[in-house]
Amino acid sequence: MGLLEGKACIVSGASSEIGVATVEELLREGAHVTAGSRRVDFLERLRDGWAARYGGERVYVGYLDVSDEDVVRDFVGQAVRRHGRIGGLVNLAGYNIDPGLWFKPCTELELKEIMDVFKVDLAGSFLMSKHVIPHMIGAGGVIINISSTPAVAGYRYGCAYSIAKSALHALTRHIAWEYGGKGVRAYTLALGNIETSTTREAVKEMYEELAAESPARRWGRPSEVASVISVLLSEKMSFVNGQTVVVDGGTVML
C-alpha cells in the first residue's frame, strides 16, 4: 500500500516539469489526482500514459488558471464531485521565470510587473486554498505552498518573485493556525536550484556557478521535490504543521 492510498489530491501547475513529476509520484503512492494547468492539451497527452500505468479512474486533467477565481471555484467543485472530498492540495502553479524580470533590480521594476507575479504566485495559491479548505475541515487535509530560498534568505536577483513568494509563508502559517484544530495541515516548500528546462535556460552560463552554491554541488531534480511533497501529504507528518521545508541541497540551513 502506498503512502497516499486513496487520498484525493489536486495539483495546480501540473504541466511544469515539477508538476509532472509530482503527479507521477502521487499516483505511484496510491493517490487519486486532479491535475490542472492552462496547458491542458499537454496534460491530456500525458493522461493516457498515466491512465495506462495507474488506472484511468485515478487521474483527471483539466484547465486551470489560478488567477481567475471563477475558474478556480469550478475546478475545485469538479474535483469534489468526482472524489467526494479533497485530502491534498499542491499549489505548484507559478509565474513563468522570465530572465529579463529575474535579473532586473528592484528599483527598476514597474508596479505592474510585481502585480503580475503576485496575481499568480500569491493570489493563485490563496484562491486555491480558499476554495479547497472548506472541503478539508473535519475530514482533514494538507496544503502545500511553493516558495523559494531567495524568499527565505534573500538573494541578489529575483526581487519580484521573492516578494510574492515570501508572502506564501504567512499564508501557510495562517492556514495552520486557523484550521489546524479542524484537521488541516499546511507547509511551505522553499525550493533552491531545481533543474528544469526553464531554469536552465534562465541562468545559462551561471549554471555551474549556481550548482556550486550548494553543499551537494549540484542542482536538484524535480523527482526529489515530488518525493518531499508525497511525504508531507502523508500521515507520516501528522504532528508537523505550518513549517517551511527547504529543498536545496543544504544551501539555506534554518
PDB file of C-alpha atoms in Angstrom:
ATOM      1  CA  MET A   1       0.000   0.000   0.000  1.00  0.00           C
ATOM      2  CA  GLY A   2       1.320   3.441  -0.932  1.00  0.00           C
ATOM      3  CA  LEU A   3       1.822   6.422   1.352  1.00  0.00           C
ATOM      4  CA  LEU A   4      -1.231   8.166  -0.110  1.00  0.00           C
ATOM      5  CA  GLU A   5      -3.534   5.229  -0.801  1.00  0.00           C
ATOM      6  CA  GLY A   6      -6.981   6.531  -1.739  1.00  0.00           C
ATOM      7  CA  LYS A   7      -6.201  10.183  -0.952  1.00  0.00           C
ATOM      8  CA  ALA A   8      -7.753  12.646  -3.425  1.00  0.00           C
ATOM      9  CA  CYS A   9      -5.280  15.384  -4.345  1.00  0.00           C
ATOM     10  CA  ILE A  10      -5.286  18.472  -6.531  1.00  0.00           C
ATOM     11  CA  VAL A  11      -2.082  19.601  -8.242  1.00  0.00           C
ATOM     12  CA  SER A  12      -2.025  23.039  -9.865  1.00  0.00           C
ATOM     13  CA  GLY A  13       0.708  23.927 -12.335  1.00  0.00           C
ATOM     14  CA  ALA A  14       0.763  20.252 -13.249  1.00  0.00           C
ATOM     15  CA  SER A  15       2.212  20.778 -16.725  1.00  0.00           C
ATOM     16  CA  SER A  16       5.544  22.057 -15.374  1.00  0.00           C
ATOM     17  CA  GLU A  17       8.391  19.574 -15.009  1.00  0.00           C
ATOM     18  CA  ILE A  18       7.998  19.591 -11.231  1.00  0.00           C
ATOM     19  CA  GLY A  19       4.243  19.281 -11.719  1.00  0.00           C
ATOM     20  CA  VAL A  20       4.551  16.238 -13.968  1.00  0.00           C
ATOM     21  CA  ALA A  21       6.976  14.595 -11.534  1.00  0.00           C
ATOM     22  CA  THR A  22       4.588  15.330  -8.657  1.00  0.00           C
ATOM     23  CA  VAL A  23       1.549  13.852 -10.398  1.00  0.00           C
ATOM     24  CA  GLU A  24       3.599  10.735 -11.204  1.00  0.00           C
ATOM     25  CA  GLU A  25       4.788  10.403  -7.604  1.00  0.00           C
ATOM     26  CA  LEU A  26       1.329  10.850  -6.082  1.00  0.00           C
ATOM     27  CA  LEU A  27      -0.180   8.294  -8.442  1.00  0.00           C
ATOM     28  CA  ARG A  28       2.651   5.890  -7.645  1.00  0.00           C
ATOM     29  CA  GLU A  29       1.866   6.277  -3.937  1.00  0.00           C
ATOM     30  CA  GLY A  30      -1.811   5.446  -4.455  1.00  0.00           C
ATOM     31  CA  ALA A  31      -3.438   8.883  -4.655  1.00  0.00           C
ATOM     32  CA  HIS A  32      -6.280   9.945  -6.919  1.00  0.00           C
ATOM     33  CA  VAL A  33      -5.087  13.089  -8.696  1.00  0.00           C
ATOM     34  CA  THR A  34      -6.868  16.002 -10.322  1.00  0.00           C
ATOM     35  CA  ALA A  35      -4.179  17.834 -12.291  1.00  0.00           C
ATOM     36  CA  GLY A  36      -4.737  21.362 -13.543  1.00  0.00           C
ATOM     37  CA  SER A  37      -2.924  23.752 -15.848  1.00  0.00           C
ATOM     38  CA  ARG A  38      -3.562  26.331 -18.535  1.00  0.00           C
ATOM     39  CA  ARG A  39      -1.663  23.925 -20.832  1.00  0.00           C
ATOM     40  CA  VAL A  40      -4.449  21.376 -20.697  1.00  0.00           C
ATOM     41  CA  ASP A  41      -3.651  19.939 -24.155  1.00  0.00           C
ATOM     42  CA  PHE A  42      -0.229  18.910 -22.874  1.00  0.00           C
ATOM     43  CA  LEU A  43      -1.759  17.298 -19.775  1.00  0.00           C
ATOM     44  CA  GLU A  44      -4.303  15.421 -21.856  1.00  0.00           C
ATOM     45  CA  ARG A  45      -1.470  13.821 -23.820  1.00  0.00           C
ATOM     46  CA  LEU A  46       0.222  12.763 -20.591  1.00  0.00           C
ATOM     47  CA  ARG A  47      -3.014  11.447 -19.153  1.00  0.00           C
ATOM     48  CA  ASP A  48      -3.093   8.462 -21.499  1.00  0.00           C
ATOM     49  CA  GLY A  49       0.212   7.208 -20.130  1.00  0.00           C
ATOM     50  CA  TRP A  50      -0.806   7.851 -16.534  1.00  0.00           C
ATOM     51  CA  ALA A  51      -4.128   6.078 -17.059  1.00  0.00           C
ATOM     52  CA  ALA A  52      -2.397   3.062 -18.602  1.00  0.00           C
ATOM     53  CA  ARG A  53       0.016   2.739 -15.677  1.00  0.00           C
ATOM     54  CA  TYR A  54      -2.192   3.667 -12.740  1.00  0.00           C
ATOM     55  CA  GLY A  55      -5.802   3.357 -13.898  1.00  0.00           C
ATOM     56  CA  GLY A  56      -7.936   5.900 -15.700  1.00  0.00           C
ATOM     57  CA  GLU A  57     -10.247   6.351 -12.725  1.00  0.00           C
ATOM     58  CA  ARG A  58      -7.357   7.679 -10.638  1.00  0.00           C
ATOM     59  CA  VAL A  59      -6.290  10.627 -12.769  1.00  0.00           C
ATOM     60  CA  TYR A  60      -8.198  13.562 -14.217  1.00  0.00           C
ATOM     61  CA  VAL A  61      -6.787  16.581 -16.025  1.00  0.00           C
ATOM     62  CA  GLY A  62      -8.469  19.909 -16.653  1.00  0.00           C
ATOM     63  CA  TYR A  63      -7.996  23.564 -17.496  1.00  0.00           C
ATOM     64  CA  LEU A  64      -6.963  25.704 -14.549  1.00  0.00           C
ATOM     65  CA  ASP A  65      -5.998  29.381 -14.387  1.00  0.00           C
ATOM     66  CA  VAL A  66      -5.295  30.039 -10.706  1.00  0.00           C
ATOM     67  CA  SER A  67      -5.571  33.807 -11.178  1.00  0.00           C
ATOM     68  CA  ASP A  68      -9.261  33.520 -12.139  1.00  0.00           C
ATOM     69  CA  GLU A  69     -11.473  32.843  -9.119  1.00  0.00           C
ATOM     70  CA  ASP A  70     -14.419  31.608 -11.178  1.00  0.00           C
ATOM     71  CA  VAL A  71     -12.187  29.039 -12.885  1.00  0.00           C
ATOM     72  CA  VAL A  72     -10.688  28.006  -9.537  1.00  0.00           C
ATOM     73  CA  ARG A  73     -14.126  27.594  -7.944  1.00  0.00           C
ATOM     74  CA  ASP A  74     -15.354  25.445 -10.816  1.00  0.00           C
ATOM     75  CA  PHE A  75     -12.183  23.333 -10.942  1.00  0.00           C
ATOM     76  CA  VAL A  76     -12.293  22.580  -7.209  1.00  0.00           C
ATOM     77  CA  GLY A  77     -16.014  21.869  -7.385  1.00  0.00           C
ATOM     78  CA  GLN A  78     -15.484  19.322 -10.142  1.00  0.00           C
ATOM     79  CA  ALA A  79     -12.753  17.605  -8.128  1.00  0.00           C
ATOM     80  CA  VAL A  80     -15.012  17.395  -5.073  1.00  0.00           C
ATOM     81  CA  ARG A  81     -17.897  15.979  -7.099  1.00  0.00           C
ATOM     82  CA  ARG A  82     -15.543  13.420  -8.596  1.00  0.00           C
ATOM     83  CA  HIS A  83     -13.902  12.244  -5.369  1.00  0.00           C
ATOM     84  CA  GLY A  84     -16.295  13.297  -2.621  1.00  0.00           C
ATOM     85  CA  ARG A  85     -13.577  15.182  -0.741  1.00  0.00           C
ATOM     86  CA  ILE A  86     -10.100  16.640  -1.160  1.00  0.00           C
ATOM     87  CA  GLY A  87      -7.261  15.359   1.006  1.00  0.00           C
ATOM     88  CA  GLY A  88      -4.358  17.239  -0.544  1.00  0.00           C
ATOM     89  CA  LEU A  89      -3.646  20.437  -2.453  1.00  0.00           C
ATOM     90  CA  VAL A  90      -0.279  21.158  -4.057  1.00  0.00           C
ATOM     91  CA  ASN A  91      -0.035  24.773  -5.206  1.00  0.00           C
ATOM     92  CA  LEU A  92       2.629  24.394  -7.877  1.00  0.00           C
ATOM     93  CA  ALA A  93       1.276  26.982 -10.318  1.00  0.00           C
ATOM     94  CA  GLY A  94       3.707  29.870 -10.567  1.00  0.00           C
ATOM     95  CA  TYR A  95       4.589  32.835 -12.720  1.00  0.00           C
ATOM     96  CA  ASN A  96       6.943  31.854 -15.536  1.00  0.00           C
ATOM     97  CA  ILE A  97      10.597  32.624 -14.895  1.00  0.00           C
ATOM     98  CA  ASP A  98      11.490  35.477 -17.244  1.00  0.00           C
ATOM     99  CA  PRO A  99      15.256  36.161 -17.274  1.00  0.00           C
ATOM    100  CA  GLY A 100      14.615  39.829 -18.036  1.00  0.00           C
ATOM    101  CA  LEU A 101      12.430  40.129 -14.956  1.00  0.00           C
ATOM    102  CA  TRP A 102      14.577  37.826 -12.783  1.00  0.00           C
ATOM    103  CA  PHE A 103      17.722  39.917 -13.220  1.00  0.00           C
ATOM    104  CA  LYS A 104      16.001  43.331 -13.040  1.00  0.00           C
ATOM    105  CA  PRO A 105      16.977  45.397  -9.946  1.00  0.00           C
ATOM    106  CA  CYS A 106      14.167  46.244  -7.518  1.00  0.00           C
ATOM    107  CA  THR A 107      14.244  49.970  -8.287  1.00  0.00           C
ATOM    108  CA  GLU A 108      13.790  49.326 -12.000  1.00  0.00           C
ATOM    109  CA  LEU A 109      10.671  47.191 -11.581  1.00  0.00           C
ATOM    110  CA  GLU A 110       7.320  48.554 -12.667  1.00  0.00           C
ATOM    111  CA  LEU A 111       4.395  48.071 -10.303  1.00  0.00           C
ATOM    112  CA  LYS A 112       2.559  46.111 -12.995  1.00  0.00           C
ATOM    113  CA  GLU A 113       5.448  43.635 -13.215  1.00  0.00           C
ATOM    114  CA  ILE A 114       5.256  42.964  -9.490  1.00  0.00           C
ATOM    115  CA  MET A 115       1.464  42.697  -9.502  1.00  0.00           C
ATOM    116  CA  ASP A 116       1.534  40.268 -12.434  1.00  0.00           C
ATOM    117  CA  VAL A 117       3.735  37.943 -10.370  1.00  0.00           C
ATOM    118  CA  PHE A 118       1.575  38.447  -7.260  1.00  0.00           C
ATOM    119  CA  LYS A 119      -1.559  37.544  -9.212  1.00  0.00           C
ATOM    120  CA  VAL A 120      -0.236  34.040  -9.873  1.00  0.00           C
ATOM    121  CA  ASP A 121       2.305  33.228  -7.164  1.00  0.00           C
ATOM    122  CA  LEU A 122       0.412  34.671  -4.193  1.00  0.00           C
ATOM    123  CA  ALA A 123      -3.217  35.245  -5.177  1.00  0.00           C
ATOM    124  CA  GLY A 124      -3.336  31.956  -7.089  1.00  0.00           C
ATOM    125  CA  SER A 125      -2.272  29.917  -4.064  1.00  0.00           C
ATOM    126  CA  PHE A 126      -4.642  31.917  -1.867  1.00  0.00           C
ATOM    127  CA  LEU A 127      -7.612  31.294  -4.168  1.00  0.00           C
ATOM    128  CA  MET A 128      -6.900  27.581  -4.452  1.00  0.00           C
ATOM    129  CA  SER A 129      -6.581  27.295  -0.672  1.00  0.00           C
ATOM    130  CA  LYS A 130      -9.691  29.399  -0.072  1.00  0.00           C
ATOM    131  CA  HIS A 131     -11.862  27.079  -2.144  1.00  0.00           C
ATOM    132  CA  VAL A 132     -10.299  23.793  -1.006  1.00  0.00           C
ATOM    133  CA  ILE A 133     -10.146  24.343   2.774  1.00  0.00           C
ATOM    134  CA  PRO A 134     -13.937  24.129   3.345  1.00  0.00           C
ATOM    135  CA  HIS A 135     -13.810  20.598   1.914  1.00  0.00           C
ATOM    136  CA  MET A 136     -10.967  19.635   4.274  1.00  0.00           C
ATOM    137  CA  ILE A 137     -12.443  20.899   7.538  1.00  0.00           C
ATOM    138  CA  GLY A 138     -13.301  17.971   9.768  1.00  0.00           C
ATOM    139  CA  ALA A 139     -12.248  15.359   7.232  1.00  0.00           C
ATOM    140  CA  GLY A 140      -8.623  16.527   7.265  1.00  0.00           C
ATOM    141  CA  GLY A 141      -6.289  17.592   4.510  1.00  0.00           C
ATOM    142  CA  VAL A 142      -2.903  19.009   3.593  1.00  0.00           C
ATOM    143  CA  ILE A 143      -1.988  22.152   1.646  1.00  0.00           C
ATOM    144  CA  ILE A 144       1.497  22.691   0.223  1.00  0.00           C
ATOM    145  CA  ASN A 145       2.583  26.113  -0.999  1.00  0.00           C
ATOM    146  CA  ILE A 146       5.695  26.550  -3.118  1.00  0.00           C
ATOM    147  CA  SER A 147       8.174  29.274  -2.224  1.00  0.00           C
ATOM    148  CA  SER A 148      11.892  29.690  -2.868  1.00  0.00           C
ATOM    149  CA  THR A 149      15.129  30.035  -0.951  1.00  0.00           C
ATOM    150  CA  PRO A 150      15.534  33.686  -2.056  1.00  0.00           C
ATOM    151  CA  ALA A 151      12.212  34.380  -0.304  1.00  0.00           C
ATOM    152  CA  VAL A 152      13.623  32.820   2.878  1.00  0.00           C
ATOM    153  CA  ALA A 153      17.205  34.052   2.930  1.00  0.00           C
ATOM    154  CA  GLY A 154      17.359  36.858   0.373  1.00  0.00           C
ATOM    155  CA  TYR A 155      19.284  36.894  -2.881  1.00  0.00           C
ATOM    156  CA  ARG A 156      20.832  39.269  -5.384  1.00  0.00           C
ATOM    157  CA  TYR A 157      18.268  38.517  -8.095  1.00  0.00           C
ATOM    158  CA  GLY A 158      14.565  37.757  -8.424  1.00  0.00           C
ATOM    159  CA  CYS A 159      13.105  40.645  -6.440  1.00  0.00           C
ATOM    160  CA  ALA A 160       9.572  40.482  -7.888  1.00  0.00           C
ATOM    161  CA  TYR A 161       9.383  36.725  -7.418  1.00  0.00           C
ATOM    162  CA  SER A 162      10.824  36.758  -3.891  1.00  0.00           C
ATOM    163  CA  ILE A 163       8.410  39.419  -2.650  1.00  0.00           C
ATOM    164  CA  ALA A 164       5.457  37.334  -3.829  1.00  0.00           C
ATOM    165  CA  LYS A 165       6.875  34.037  -2.591  1.00  0.00           C
ATOM    166  CA  SER A 166       7.701  35.424   0.862  1.00  0.00           C
ATOM    167  CA  ALA A 167       4.017  36.166   1.467  1.00  0.00           C
ATOM    168  CA  LEU A 168       3.218  32.474   0.987  1.00  0.00           C
ATOM    169  CA  HIS A 169       4.967  31.688   4.268  1.00  0.00           C
ATOM    170  CA  ALA A 170       2.447  33.899   6.068  1.00  0.00           C
ATOM    171  CA  LEU A 171      -0.421  32.241   4.196  1.00  0.00           C
ATOM    172  CA  THR A 172       0.811  28.812   5.267  1.00  0.00           C
ATOM    173  CA  ARG A 173       1.076  29.833   8.926  1.00  0.00           C
ATOM    174  CA  HIS A 174      -2.377  31.407   8.950  1.00  0.00           C
ATOM    175  CA  ILE A 175      -3.878  28.245   7.476  1.00  0.00           C
ATOM    176  CA  ALA A 176      -2.103  26.138  10.104  1.00  0.00           C
ATOM    177  CA  TRP A 177      -3.238  28.355  12.988  1.00  0.00           C
ATOM    178  CA  GLU A 178      -6.815  28.881  11.814  1.00  0.00           C
ATOM    179  CA  TYR A 179      -7.580  25.353  10.631  1.00  0.00           C
ATOM    180  CA  GLY A 180      -5.049  23.083  12.347  1.00  0.00           C
ATOM    181  CA  GLY A 181      -7.611  22.250  15.022  1.00  0.00           C
ATOM    182  CA  LYS A 182     -10.012  21.195  12.274  1.00  0.00           C
ATOM    183  CA  GLY A 183      -7.683  18.677  10.689  1.00  0.00           C
ATOM    184  CA  VAL A 184      -5.911  20.865   8.138  1.00  0.00           C
ATOM    185  CA  ARG A 185      -2.120  20.953   7.822  1.00  0.00           C
ATOM    186  CA  ALA A 186      -0.119  23.379   5.702  1.00  0.00           C
ATOM    187  CA  TYR A 187       3.511  23.601   4.649  1.00  0.00           C
ATOM    188  CA  THR A 188       5.703  25.823   2.531  1.00  0.00           C
ATOM    189  CA  LEU A 189       8.380  24.274   0.358  1.00  0.00           C
ATOM    190  CA  ALA A 190      11.271  26.663  -0.242  1.00  0.00           C
ATOM    191  CA  LEU A 191      12.944  25.408  -3.387  1.00  0.00           C
ATOM    192  CA  GLY A 192      16.527  26.136  -4.299  1.00  0.00           C
ATOM    193  CA  ASN A 193      18.125  25.380  -7.643  1.00  0.00           C
ATOM    194  CA  ILE A 194      15.916  22.715  -9.206  1.00  0.00           C
ATOM    195  CA  GLU A 195      16.911  21.775 -12.738  1.00  0.00           C
ATOM    196  CA  THR A 196      14.218  22.143 -15.370  1.00  0.00           C
ATOM    197  CA  SER A 197      14.418  23.316 -18.956  1.00  0.00           C
ATOM    198  CA  THR A 198      13.017  26.671 -17.813  1.00  0.00           C
ATOM    199  CA  THR A 199      15.503  27.282 -15.003  1.00  0.00           C
ATOM    200  CA  ARG A 200      18.450  26.100 -17.060  1.00  0.00           C
ATOM    201  CA  GLU A 201      17.544  28.474 -19.881  1.00  0.00           C
ATOM    202  CA  ALA A 202      17.086  31.348 -17.409  1.00  0.00           C
ATOM    203  CA  VAL A 203      20.586  31.082 -15.922  1.00  0.00           C
ATOM    204  CA  LYS A 204      22.560  29.706 -18.890  1.00  0.00           C
ATOM    205  CA  GLU A 205      26.251  30.483 -18.267  1.00  0.00           C
ATOM    206  CA  MET A 206      25.672  30.699 -14.476  1.00  0.00           C
ATOM    207  CA  TYR A 207      24.611  27.047 -14.281  1.00  0.00           C
ATOM    208  CA  GLU A 208      27.857  25.650 -12.828  1.00  0.00           C
ATOM    209  CA  GLU A 209      28.314  28.618 -10.507  1.00  0.00           C
ATOM    210  CA  LEU A 210      24.842  28.098  -9.059  1.00  0.00           C
ATOM    211  CA  ALA A 211      25.411  24.364  -8.668  1.00  0.00           C
ATOM    212  CA  ALA A 212      28.472  25.162  -6.557  1.00  0.00           C
ATOM    213  CA  GLU A 213      26.357  27.218  -4.117  1.00  0.00           C
ATOM    214  CA  SER A 214      25.011  24.023  -2.566  1.00  0.00           C
ATOM    215  CA  PRO A 215      26.976  21.643  -0.304  1.00  0.00           C
ATOM    216  CA  ALA A 216      25.622  18.939  -2.632  1.00  0.00           C
ATOM    217  CA  ARG A 217      27.451  20.682  -5.518  1.00  0.00           C
ATOM    218  CA  ARG A 218      24.613  20.028  -7.942  1.00  0.00           C
ATOM    219  CA  TRP A 219      21.135  21.107  -8.936  1.00  0.00           C
ATOM    220  CA  GLY A 220      18.125  19.301  -7.527  1.00  0.00           C
ATOM    221  CA  ARG A 221      15.809  17.155  -9.625  1.00  0.00           C
ATOM    222  CA  PRO A 222      12.024  17.549 -10.000  1.00  0.00           C
ATOM    223  CA  SER A 223      11.620  13.975  -8.731  1.00  0.00           C
ATOM    224  CA  GLU A 224      13.343  14.962  -5.479  1.00  0.00           C
ATOM    225  CA  VAL A 225      10.837  17.759  -4.938  1.00  0.00           C
ATOM    226  CA  ALA A 226       7.984  15.359  -5.709  1.00  0.00           C
ATOM    227  CA  SER A 227       9.245  12.894  -3.104  1.00  0.00           C
ATOM    228  CA  VAL A 228       9.183  15.564  -0.391  1.00  0.00           C
ATOM    229  CA  ILE A 229       5.672  16.591  -1.420  1.00  0.00           C
ATOM    230  CA  SER A 230       4.500  12.989  -1.195  1.00  0.00           C
ATOM    231  CA  VAL A 231       5.788  12.573   2.353  1.00  0.00           C
ATOM    232  CA  LEU A 232       4.303  15.894   3.509  1.00  0.00           C
ATOM    233  CA  LEU A 233       0.896  14.876   2.161  1.00  0.00           C
ATOM    234  CA  SER A 234       1.053  11.606   4.075  1.00  0.00           C
ATOM    235  CA  GLU A 235       0.084  10.814   7.651  1.00  0.00           C
ATOM    236  CA  LYS A 236       3.761  10.358   8.492  1.00  0.00           C
ATOM    237  CA  MET A 237       3.814  14.144   9.010  1.00  0.00           C
ATOM    238  CA  SER A 238       0.630  14.277  11.100  1.00  0.00           C
ATOM    239  CA  PHE A 239       2.161  16.244  14.020  1.00  0.00           C
ATOM    240  CA  VAL A 240       4.023  18.767  11.858  1.00  0.00           C
ATOM    241  CA  ASN A 241       2.165  21.888  10.766  1.00  0.00           C
ATOM    242  CA  GLY A 242       2.860  25.394   9.491  1.00  0.00           C
ATOM    243  CA  GLN A 243       6.508  24.702   8.739  1.00  0.00           C
ATOM    244  CA  THR A 244       8.861  25.706   5.943  1.00  0.00           C
ATOM    245  CA  VAL A 245      10.755  22.808   4.390  1.00  0.00           C
ATOM    246  CA  VAL A 246      13.835  23.846   2.425  1.00  0.00           C
ATOM    247  CA  VAL A 247      14.689  21.691  -0.589  1.00  0.00           C
ATOM    248  CA  ASP A 248      18.018  22.974  -1.866  1.00  0.00           C
ATOM    249  CA  GLY A 249      20.786  20.516  -1.038  1.00  0.00           C
ATOM    250  CA  GLY A 250      21.750  22.415   2.118  1.00  0.00           C
ATOM    251  CA  THR A 251      22.454  25.925   0.816  1.00  0.00           C
ATOM    252  CA  VAL A 252      19.999  27.538   3.248  1.00  0.00           C
ATOM    253  CA  MET A 253      20.009  25.986   6.712  1.00  0.00           C
ATOM    254  CA  LEU A 254      17.289  27.185   9.099  1.00  0.00           C
TER     255      LEU A 254
END
